[in-house]
Short mmCIF file of C-alpha atoms in Angstrom, two decimals:
data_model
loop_
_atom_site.label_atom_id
_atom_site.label_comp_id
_atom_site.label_asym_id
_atom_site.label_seq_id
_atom_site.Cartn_x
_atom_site.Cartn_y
_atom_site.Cartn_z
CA UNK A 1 11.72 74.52 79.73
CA UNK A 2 14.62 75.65 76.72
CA UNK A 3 17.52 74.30 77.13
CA UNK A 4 20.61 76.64 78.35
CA UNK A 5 22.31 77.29 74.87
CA UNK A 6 24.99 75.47 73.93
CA UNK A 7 28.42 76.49 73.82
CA UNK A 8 28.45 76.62 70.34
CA UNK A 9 25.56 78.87 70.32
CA UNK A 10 27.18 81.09 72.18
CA UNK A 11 30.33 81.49 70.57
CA UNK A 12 28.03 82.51 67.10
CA UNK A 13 26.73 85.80 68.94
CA UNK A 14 30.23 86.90 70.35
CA UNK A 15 31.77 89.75 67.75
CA UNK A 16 34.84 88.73 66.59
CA UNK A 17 37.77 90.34 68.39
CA UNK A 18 38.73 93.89 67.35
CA UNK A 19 41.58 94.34 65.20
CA UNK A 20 43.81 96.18 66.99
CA UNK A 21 46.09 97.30 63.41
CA UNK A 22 43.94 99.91 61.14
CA UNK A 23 44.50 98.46 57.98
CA UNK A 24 44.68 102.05 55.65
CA UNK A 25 47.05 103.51 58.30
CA UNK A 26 49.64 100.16 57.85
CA UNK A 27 49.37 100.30 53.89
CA UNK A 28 50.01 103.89 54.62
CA UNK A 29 52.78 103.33 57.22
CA UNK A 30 54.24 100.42 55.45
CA UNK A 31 54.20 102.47 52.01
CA UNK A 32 56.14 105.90 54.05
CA UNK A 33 58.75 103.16 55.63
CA UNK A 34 58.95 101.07 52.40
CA UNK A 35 59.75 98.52 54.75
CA UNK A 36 60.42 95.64 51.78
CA UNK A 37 61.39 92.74 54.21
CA UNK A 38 58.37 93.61 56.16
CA UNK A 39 57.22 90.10 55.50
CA UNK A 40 60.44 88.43 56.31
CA UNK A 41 60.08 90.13 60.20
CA UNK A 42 56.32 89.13 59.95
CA UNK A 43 57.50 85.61 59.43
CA UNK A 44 60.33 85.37 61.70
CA UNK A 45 58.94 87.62 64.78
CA UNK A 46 55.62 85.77 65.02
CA UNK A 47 55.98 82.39 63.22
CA UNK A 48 53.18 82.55 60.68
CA UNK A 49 52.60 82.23 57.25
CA UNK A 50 50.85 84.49 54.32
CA UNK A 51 51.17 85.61 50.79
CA UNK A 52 49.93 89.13 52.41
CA UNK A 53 50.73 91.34 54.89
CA UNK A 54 47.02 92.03 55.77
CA UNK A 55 46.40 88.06 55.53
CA UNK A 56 49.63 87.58 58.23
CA UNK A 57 48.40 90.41 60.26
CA UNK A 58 45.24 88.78 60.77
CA UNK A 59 46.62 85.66 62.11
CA UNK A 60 47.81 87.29 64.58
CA UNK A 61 46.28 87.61 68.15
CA UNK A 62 45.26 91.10 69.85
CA UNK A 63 49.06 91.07 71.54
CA UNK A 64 51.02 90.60 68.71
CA UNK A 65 49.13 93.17 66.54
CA UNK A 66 49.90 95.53 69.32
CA UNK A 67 53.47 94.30 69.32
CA UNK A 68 53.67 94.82 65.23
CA UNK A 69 51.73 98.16 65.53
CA UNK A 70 54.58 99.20 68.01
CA UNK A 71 57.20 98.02 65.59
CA UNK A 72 55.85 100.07 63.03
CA UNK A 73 55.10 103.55 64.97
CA UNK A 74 59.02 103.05 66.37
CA UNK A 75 60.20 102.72 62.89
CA UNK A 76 58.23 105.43 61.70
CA UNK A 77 59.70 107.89 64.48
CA UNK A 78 63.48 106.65 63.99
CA UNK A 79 62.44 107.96 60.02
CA UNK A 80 60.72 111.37 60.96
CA UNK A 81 64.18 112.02 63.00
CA UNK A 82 66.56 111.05 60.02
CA UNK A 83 67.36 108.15 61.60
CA UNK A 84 66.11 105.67 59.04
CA UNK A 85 66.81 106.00 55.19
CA UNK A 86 64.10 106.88 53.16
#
């Protein structure tokens, strides 16, 4: 009889989790915002550490992506209605 596999085994045939951020449509996003302190909230708002924004952003779990993406769209809309400089 095999053996059941081994936890470790397992773990090497599970897919890494889905980013939940498209990295084009932040450079893009970031880029439209020009968001320069975008690290500075990266930092502060989820308590890790990078040289990168895409290095930070994937650090972060599924939840806080989400919670970044969200941050982003919102800042995005305040722009599009004038209430954000450009």
């Amino acid at each position: 009889q095999t053996p059941p596999p081994s936890a470790s085994s397992v773990q090497e045939t599970t897919p890494p989790p889905k980013p939940v951020i498209d990295m084009v449509w932040l450079k893009r996003s970031l880029d439209d915002l020009k968001w320069i302190d975008v690290m500075k909230y990266l930092r502060e708002t989820f308590k890790v550490t990078g040289n990168k924004v895409s290095g930070i952003v994937a650090k972060l779990t599924p939840a806080q992506q989400e919670l970044f993406k969200n941050e982003v769209t919102a800042r995005l809309a305040k722009q599009e209605a004038g209430e954000l400089p450009f």
